[in-house]
Structures are given as structure tokens and as C-alpha cells.
Short mmCIF file of C-alpha atoms in Angstrom, two decimals:
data_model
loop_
_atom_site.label_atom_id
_atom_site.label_comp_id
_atom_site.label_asym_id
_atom_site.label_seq_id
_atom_site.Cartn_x
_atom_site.Cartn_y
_atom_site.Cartn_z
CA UNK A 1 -2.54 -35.40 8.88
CA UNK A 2 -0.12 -38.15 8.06
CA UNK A 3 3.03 -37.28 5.45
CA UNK A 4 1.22 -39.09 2.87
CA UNK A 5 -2.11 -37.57 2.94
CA UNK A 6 -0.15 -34.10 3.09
CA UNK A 7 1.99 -34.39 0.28
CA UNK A 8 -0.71 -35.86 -2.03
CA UNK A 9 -3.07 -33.11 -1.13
CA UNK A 10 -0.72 -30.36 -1.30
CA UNK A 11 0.37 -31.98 -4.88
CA UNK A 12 -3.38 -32.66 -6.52
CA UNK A 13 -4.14 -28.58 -5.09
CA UNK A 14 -0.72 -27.35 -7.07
CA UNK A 15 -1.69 -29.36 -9.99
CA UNK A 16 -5.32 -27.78 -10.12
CA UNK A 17 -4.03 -24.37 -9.67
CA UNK A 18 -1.49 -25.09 -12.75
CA UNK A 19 -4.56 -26.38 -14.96
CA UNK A 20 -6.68 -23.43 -14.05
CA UNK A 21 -4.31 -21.20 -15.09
CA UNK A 22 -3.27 -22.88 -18.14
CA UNK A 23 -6.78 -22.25 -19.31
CA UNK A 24 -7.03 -18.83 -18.32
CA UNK A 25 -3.28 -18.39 -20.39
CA UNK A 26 -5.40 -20.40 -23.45
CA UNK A 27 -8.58 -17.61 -23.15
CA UNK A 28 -6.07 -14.81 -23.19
CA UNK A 29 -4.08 -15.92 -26.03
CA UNK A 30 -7.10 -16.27 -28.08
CA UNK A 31 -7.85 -13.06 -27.11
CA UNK A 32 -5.06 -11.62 -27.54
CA UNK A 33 -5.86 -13.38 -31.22
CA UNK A 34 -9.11 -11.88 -31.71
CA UNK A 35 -7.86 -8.33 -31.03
CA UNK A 36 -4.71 -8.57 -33.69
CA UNK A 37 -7.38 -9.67 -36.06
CA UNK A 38 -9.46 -6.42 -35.59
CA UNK A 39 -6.32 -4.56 -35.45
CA UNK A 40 -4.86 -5.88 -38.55
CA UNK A 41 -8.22 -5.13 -40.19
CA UNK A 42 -9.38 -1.70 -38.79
CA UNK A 43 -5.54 -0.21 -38.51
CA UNK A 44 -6.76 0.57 -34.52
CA UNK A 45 -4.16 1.24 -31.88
CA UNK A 46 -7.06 0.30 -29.31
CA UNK A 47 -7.26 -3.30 -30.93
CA UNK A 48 -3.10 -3.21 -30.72
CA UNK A 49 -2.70 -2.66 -27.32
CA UNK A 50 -5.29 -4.60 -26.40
CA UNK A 51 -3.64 -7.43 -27.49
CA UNK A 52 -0.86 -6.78 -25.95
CA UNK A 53 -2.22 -6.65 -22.50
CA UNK A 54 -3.79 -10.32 -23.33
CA UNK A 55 -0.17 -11.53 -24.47
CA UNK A 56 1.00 -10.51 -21.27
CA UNK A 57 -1.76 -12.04 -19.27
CA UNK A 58 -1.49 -14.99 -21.25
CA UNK A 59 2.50 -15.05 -20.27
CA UNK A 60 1.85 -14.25 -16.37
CA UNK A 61 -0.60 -17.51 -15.91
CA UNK A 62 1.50 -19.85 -18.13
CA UNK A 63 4.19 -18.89 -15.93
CA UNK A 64 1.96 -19.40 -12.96
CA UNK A 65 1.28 -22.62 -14.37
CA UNK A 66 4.64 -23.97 -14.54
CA UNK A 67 5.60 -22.51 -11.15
CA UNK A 68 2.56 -24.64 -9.94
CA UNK A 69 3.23 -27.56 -12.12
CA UNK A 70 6.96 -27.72 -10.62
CA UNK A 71 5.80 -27.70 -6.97
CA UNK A 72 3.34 -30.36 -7.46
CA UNK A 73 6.31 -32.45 -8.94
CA UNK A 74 8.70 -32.04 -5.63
CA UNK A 75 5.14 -32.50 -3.46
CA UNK A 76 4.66 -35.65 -5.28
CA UNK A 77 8.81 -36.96 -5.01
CA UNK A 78 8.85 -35.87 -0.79
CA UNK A 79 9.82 -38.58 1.16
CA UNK A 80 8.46 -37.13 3.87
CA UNK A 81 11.36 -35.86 6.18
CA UNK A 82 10.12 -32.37 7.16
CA UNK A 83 13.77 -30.79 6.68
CA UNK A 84 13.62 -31.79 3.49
CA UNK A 85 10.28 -30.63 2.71
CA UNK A 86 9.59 -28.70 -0.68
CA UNK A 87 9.29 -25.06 -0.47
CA UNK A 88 7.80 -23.16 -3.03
CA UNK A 89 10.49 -20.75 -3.66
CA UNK A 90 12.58 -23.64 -4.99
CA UNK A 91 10.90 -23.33 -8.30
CA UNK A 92 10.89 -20.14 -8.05
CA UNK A 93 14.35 -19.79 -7.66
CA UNK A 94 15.13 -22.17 -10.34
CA UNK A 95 12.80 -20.92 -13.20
CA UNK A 96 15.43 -17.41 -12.45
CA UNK A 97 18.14 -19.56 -13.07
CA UNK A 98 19.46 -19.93 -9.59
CA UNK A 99 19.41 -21.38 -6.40
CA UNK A 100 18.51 -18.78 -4.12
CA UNK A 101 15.43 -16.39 -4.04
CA UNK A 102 13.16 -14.57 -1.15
CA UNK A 103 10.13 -13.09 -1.80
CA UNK A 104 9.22 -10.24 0.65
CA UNK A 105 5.94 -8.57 1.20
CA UNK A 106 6.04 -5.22 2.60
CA UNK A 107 3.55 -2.75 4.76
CA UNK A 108 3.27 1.03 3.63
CA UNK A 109 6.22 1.78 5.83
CA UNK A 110 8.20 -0.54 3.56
CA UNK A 111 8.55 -2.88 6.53
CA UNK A 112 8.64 -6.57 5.70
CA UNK A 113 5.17 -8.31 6.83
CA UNK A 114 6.23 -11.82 5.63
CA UNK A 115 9.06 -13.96 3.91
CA UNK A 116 9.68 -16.73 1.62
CA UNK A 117 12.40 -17.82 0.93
CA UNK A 118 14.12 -21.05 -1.31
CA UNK A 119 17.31 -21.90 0.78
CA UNK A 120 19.54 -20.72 3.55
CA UNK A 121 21.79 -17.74 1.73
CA UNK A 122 18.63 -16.33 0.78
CA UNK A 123 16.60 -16.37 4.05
CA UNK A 124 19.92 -14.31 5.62
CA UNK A 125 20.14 -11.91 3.01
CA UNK A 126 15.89 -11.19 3.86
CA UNK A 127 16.86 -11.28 7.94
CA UNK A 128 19.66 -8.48 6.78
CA UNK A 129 16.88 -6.76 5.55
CA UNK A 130 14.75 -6.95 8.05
CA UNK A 131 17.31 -6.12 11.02
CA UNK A 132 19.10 -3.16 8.96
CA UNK A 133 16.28 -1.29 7.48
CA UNK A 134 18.18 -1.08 3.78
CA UNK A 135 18.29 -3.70 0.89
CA UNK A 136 17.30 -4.46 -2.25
CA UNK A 137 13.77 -5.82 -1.68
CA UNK A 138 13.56 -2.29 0.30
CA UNK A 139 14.61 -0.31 -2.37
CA UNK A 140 12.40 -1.93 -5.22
CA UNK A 141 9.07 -2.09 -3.03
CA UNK A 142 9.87 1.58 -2.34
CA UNK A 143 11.02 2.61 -5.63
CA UNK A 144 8.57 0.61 -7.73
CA UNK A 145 11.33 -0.73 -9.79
CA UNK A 146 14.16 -3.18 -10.91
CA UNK A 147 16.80 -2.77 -8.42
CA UNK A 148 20.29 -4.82 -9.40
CA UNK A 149 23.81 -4.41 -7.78
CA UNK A 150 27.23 -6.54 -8.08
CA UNK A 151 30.41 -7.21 -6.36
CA UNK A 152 31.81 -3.93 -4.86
CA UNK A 153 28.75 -1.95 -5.83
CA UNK A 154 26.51 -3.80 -3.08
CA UNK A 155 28.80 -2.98 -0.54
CA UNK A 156 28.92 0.80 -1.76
CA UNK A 157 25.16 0.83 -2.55
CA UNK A 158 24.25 -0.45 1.12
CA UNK A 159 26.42 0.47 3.28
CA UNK A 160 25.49 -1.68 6.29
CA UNK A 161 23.68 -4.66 4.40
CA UNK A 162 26.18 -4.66 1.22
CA UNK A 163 29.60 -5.93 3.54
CA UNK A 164 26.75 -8.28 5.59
CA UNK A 165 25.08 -10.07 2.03
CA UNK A 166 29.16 -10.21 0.68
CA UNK A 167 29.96 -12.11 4.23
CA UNK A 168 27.30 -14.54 3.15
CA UNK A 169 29.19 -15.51 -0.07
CA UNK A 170 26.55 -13.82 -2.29
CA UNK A 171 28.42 -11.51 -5.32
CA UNK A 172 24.88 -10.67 -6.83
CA UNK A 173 21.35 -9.43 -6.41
CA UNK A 174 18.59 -8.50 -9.13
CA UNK A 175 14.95 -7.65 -7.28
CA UNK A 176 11.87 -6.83 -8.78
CA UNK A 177 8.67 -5.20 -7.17
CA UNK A 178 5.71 -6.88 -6.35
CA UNK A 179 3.62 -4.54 -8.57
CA UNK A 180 -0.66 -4.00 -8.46
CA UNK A 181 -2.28 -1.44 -9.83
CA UNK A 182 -1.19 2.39 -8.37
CA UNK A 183 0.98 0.75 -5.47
CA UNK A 184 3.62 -2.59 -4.41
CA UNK A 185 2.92 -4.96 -2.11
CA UNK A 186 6.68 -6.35 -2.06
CA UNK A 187 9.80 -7.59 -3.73
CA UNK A 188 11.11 -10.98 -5.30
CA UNK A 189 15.04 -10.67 -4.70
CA UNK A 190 17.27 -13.11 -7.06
CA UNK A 191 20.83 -13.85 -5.10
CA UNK A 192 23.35 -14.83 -7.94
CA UNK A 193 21.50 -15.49 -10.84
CA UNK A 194 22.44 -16.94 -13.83
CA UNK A 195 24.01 -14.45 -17.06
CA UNK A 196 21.47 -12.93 -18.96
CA UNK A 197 18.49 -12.87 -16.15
CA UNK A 198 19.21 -9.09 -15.84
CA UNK A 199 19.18 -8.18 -19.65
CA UNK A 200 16.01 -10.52 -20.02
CA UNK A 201 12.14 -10.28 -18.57
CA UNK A 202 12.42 -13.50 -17.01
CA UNK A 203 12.24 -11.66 -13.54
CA UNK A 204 9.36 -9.27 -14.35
CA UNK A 205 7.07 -12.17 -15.98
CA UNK A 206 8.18 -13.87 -12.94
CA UNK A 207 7.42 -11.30 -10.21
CA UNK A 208 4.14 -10.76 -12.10
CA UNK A 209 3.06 -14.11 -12.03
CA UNK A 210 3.44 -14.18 -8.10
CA UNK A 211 1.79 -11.00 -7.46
CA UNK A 212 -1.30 -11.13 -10.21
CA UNK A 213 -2.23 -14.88 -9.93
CA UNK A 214 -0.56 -16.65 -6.58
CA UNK A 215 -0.19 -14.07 -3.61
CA UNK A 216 -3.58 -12.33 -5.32
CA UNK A 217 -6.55 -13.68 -7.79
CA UNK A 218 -8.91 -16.19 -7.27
CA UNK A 219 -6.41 -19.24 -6.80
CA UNK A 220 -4.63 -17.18 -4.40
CA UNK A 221 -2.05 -18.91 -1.69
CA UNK A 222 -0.26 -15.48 -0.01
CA UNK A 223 1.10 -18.06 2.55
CA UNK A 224 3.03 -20.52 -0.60
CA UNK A 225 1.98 -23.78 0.59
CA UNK A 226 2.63 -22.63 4.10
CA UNK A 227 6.36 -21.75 3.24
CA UNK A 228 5.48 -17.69 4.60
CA UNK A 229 7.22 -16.58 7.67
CA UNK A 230 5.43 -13.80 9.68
CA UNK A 231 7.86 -13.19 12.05
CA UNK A 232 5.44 -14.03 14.36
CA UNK A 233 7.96 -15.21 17.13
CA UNK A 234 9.87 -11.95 16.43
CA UNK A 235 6.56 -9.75 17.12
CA UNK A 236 5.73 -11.70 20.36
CA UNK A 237 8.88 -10.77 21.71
CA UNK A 238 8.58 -7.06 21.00
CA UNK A 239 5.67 -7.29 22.98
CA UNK A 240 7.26 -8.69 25.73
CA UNK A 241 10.39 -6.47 25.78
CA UNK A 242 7.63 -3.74 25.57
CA UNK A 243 6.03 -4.13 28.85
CA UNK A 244 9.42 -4.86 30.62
CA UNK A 245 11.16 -1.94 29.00
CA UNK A 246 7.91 0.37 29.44
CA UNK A 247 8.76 1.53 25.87
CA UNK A 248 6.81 1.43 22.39
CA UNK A 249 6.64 -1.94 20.26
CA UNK A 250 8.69 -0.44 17.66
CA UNK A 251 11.84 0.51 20.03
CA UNK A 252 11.45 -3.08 21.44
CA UNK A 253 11.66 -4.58 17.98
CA UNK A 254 14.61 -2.33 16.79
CA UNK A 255 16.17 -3.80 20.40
CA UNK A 256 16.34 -7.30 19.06
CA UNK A 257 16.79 -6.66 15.59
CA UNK A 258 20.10 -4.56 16.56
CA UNK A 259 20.62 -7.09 19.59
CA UNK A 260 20.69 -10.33 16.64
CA UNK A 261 22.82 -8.09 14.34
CA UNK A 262 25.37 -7.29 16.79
CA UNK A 263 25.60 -11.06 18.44
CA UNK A 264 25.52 -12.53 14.37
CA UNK A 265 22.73 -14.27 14.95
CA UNK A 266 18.86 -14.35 13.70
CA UNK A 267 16.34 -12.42 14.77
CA UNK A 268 14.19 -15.08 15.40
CA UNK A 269 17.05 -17.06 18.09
CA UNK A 270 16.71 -14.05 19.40
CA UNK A 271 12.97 -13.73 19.82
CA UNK A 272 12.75 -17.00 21.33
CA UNK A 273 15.66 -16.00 24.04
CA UNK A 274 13.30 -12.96 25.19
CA UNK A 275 10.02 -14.73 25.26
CA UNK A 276 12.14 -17.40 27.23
CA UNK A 277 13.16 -15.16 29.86
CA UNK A 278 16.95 -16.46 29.14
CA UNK A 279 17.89 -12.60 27.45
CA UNK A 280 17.48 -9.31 29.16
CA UNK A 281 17.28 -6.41 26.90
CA UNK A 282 15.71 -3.94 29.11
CA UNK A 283 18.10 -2.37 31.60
CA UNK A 284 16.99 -3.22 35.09
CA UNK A 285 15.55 -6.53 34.40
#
């Protein structure tokens, strides 16, 4: 598929997404309508919070909608140089008032399965993550909540990550869980957002609106316009370091997530050393 064709069908999908759940915010507020109505007229709690949970419908897919509506607009501008290629984080990370954002789904062992992320500081802080077992998107996938640290508290909160994220430049992180119903599926981490986004909602709405209506529902994309990363370079390797090491998957994998930690560098560089056969991890080899 040529540039063109790409872009303009990436752009008219966005842009249906975004209309589809404008109407779906439109049914919901005039729900939401109908119930404060009865409520107003019958004195019901029922009615009351019913309404409620249609405002905050309503608010999730209008969110949706502009997260949608923005992607379609950089689709639509992309001249077509693949390193500058929109990613759908970008909108994400600028409707949270920043620049910098990583959303992280996570297995039941709070192990990340996939990342987004919207630029470079924020794609390090997620391969912290993932090579030292602690972090924020850990902590509020694990904990179910809003998890928010700054300046010398990172460093004291996580001990091994906190000095790494500060190394980066990064003073601040707010992360919010991935919520469904009776569990998490992950965490949207906000690197040095702007005043306020703590004290506000912005987050939750946000975080809501990526976990009810884009990464699940019917106009679901879990993969955000192919801007996921499954580590799936990262996993070959641990197979290969498995065989030659004659140990389990999970020892190779903490091998070259401690072996890209120690040397500074990602753990996909060093995935693509071991499946090269340019890196020996295994002792004898």
C-alpha cells in the first residue's frame, strides 16, 4: 500500500470511529436527560444515578471522539516520511496537557503485554518498566488506582526506576489504571503534565475512554493504528537464550532485560544482538 492510500485510509477509519461515537455520546446524553426527568419527578435515587452513569458514558465517547477526530487530522497532514509518522498517543498525550504519554497493557502477573507510547522520554520510562519490574504503570494496574509521584519522591518511591526516569529528564508522573469491570487490563502513564491534570479528571475520563471504547467495544483498535509494541523481538530472543542456556523462558528474559539495563541500552537492541548470534548471554556459548 502506497503512503497515500495509507494515510487516507487510516484517516477516513479515525474519522468514522469519531462519528460513531459522537452519536453514541448524543444517545447517552439524552438519556442521561430522560432519567433526570423521572428523577426530578418521582424524587428516585434509581432515576439519579442512572443518569449519572449516562453522563459519564456520554463523557467517555465524546472524549473518544476527539481522540479519534485528532488522529485523523495528523493522518490527513502526513507527508509520508515513516519517522515522522503519526502515532496515536500524540493526541493522547496532548489532550493531558503534555508531550509525553505510554499506555501499557498488562497480563495477571502485572507484566507488560504491549506498549504505546507518544515520543521518546516516554517509550524509556515504559522500557524502565519493563526491565526493572517497578513503576508507576505497575503500581496502578496492580493497585487499581491513581498513582502520582514528583521530584525526589520518584526516586524514593522506586528505588531502582525513580533515579533511572530522573536520568531521563522527567520530574513528573501521574498514571491511571486501565479499569473494566472487577479487574485492569493496564495503565496510561502521563510524564510531566501540565498544572492542574492531577487535581482534575482529565486523566480518568481519559484512561476511560481508551479502555471502554478504543482498546475494547465494538470500534475497538487494541493495536492504535498499529502504534502497539509487543515486544515481540524481545520474546524471540528469550526463546533463543532458552535453548542455549537450557533454562526457563522467564530466566532468559530477566537475562536481557538485566543485560540492556546494565549496558544502558534497550531491551529490544538487545533482543536483536541475541537472535543475531553477535551477544552471548549463556555461559559456555
Amino acid at each position: 500500500m502506497v503512503w497515500g492510500s495509507r494515510r487516507d485510509v487510516q484517516a477516513q477509519l479515525a474519522r468514522r470511529r469519531a462519528a460513531r461515537a459522537r452519536q453514541r455520546a448524543e444517545h447517552a446524553t439524552a438519556c442521561a436527560e430522560q432519567q433526570e426527568i423521572l428523577a426530578a419527578s418521582t424524587g428516585g435515587d434509581l432515576h439519579l444515578h442512572m443518569a449519572q452513569a449516562y453522563r459519564r458514558s456520554a463523557q467517555c465517547h465524546l472524549s473518544s471522539a476527539r481522540l479519534q477526530e485528532a488522529y485523523a487530522d495528523r493522518m490527513t497532514a502526513w507527508g509520508g516520511e515513516e519517522i515522522n509518522r503519526p502515532r496515536f498517543m500524540t493526541g493522547v498525550a496532548e489532550a493531558c496537557g503534555t508531550s509525553s504519554a505510554a499506555l501499557t497493557l498488562m497480563g495477571t502477573d502485572h507484566g507488560q503485554l504491549s506498549v504505546a507510547s507518544s515520543d521518546q522520554p516516554s517509550r524509556a520510562a515504559q522500557d524502565l518498566e519493563f526491565m526493572l519490574g517497578e513503576g508507576p504503570a505497575h503500581d496502578a494496574s496492580a493497585g487499581g488506582r491513581l498513582v502520582s509521584a514528583a521530584g525526589r519522591a520518584i526516586e524514593s518511591r522506586w528505588p531502582a526506576y525513580g533515579p533511572a526516569l530522573a536520568s531521563l529528564g522527567i520530574r513528573e508522573v501521574i498514571t491511571a489504571p486501565l479499569r473494566t469491570e472487577g479487574s485492569c487490563i493496564g495503565a496510561l502513564a502521563v510524564f510531566d503534565p501540565g498544572d492542574g491534570l492531577g487535581a482534575s479528571d482529565t486523566l480518568v475520563v481519559i484512561a476511560d475512554a481508551l479502555t471502554r471504547t478504543v482498546l475494547l467495544g465494538p470500534d475497538a483498535d487494541p493495536e492504535l493504528y498499529e502504534g502497539a509494541d509487543h515486544r515481540d523481538r524481545v520474546q524471540q530472543a528469550a526463546g533463543v537464550l532458552s535453548v542455549q542456556a537450557g533454562c526457563r523462558v522467564q530466566d532468559a528474559l530477566a537475562m536481557i532485560k538485566a543485560r540492556a539495563f546494565t549496558d544502558g541500552q534497550t531491551p529490544d537492541a538487545i533482543a536483536e544482538q541475541v537472535v543475531r548470534g553477535t551477544l552471548k548471554l549463556a555461559q559456555g556459548i
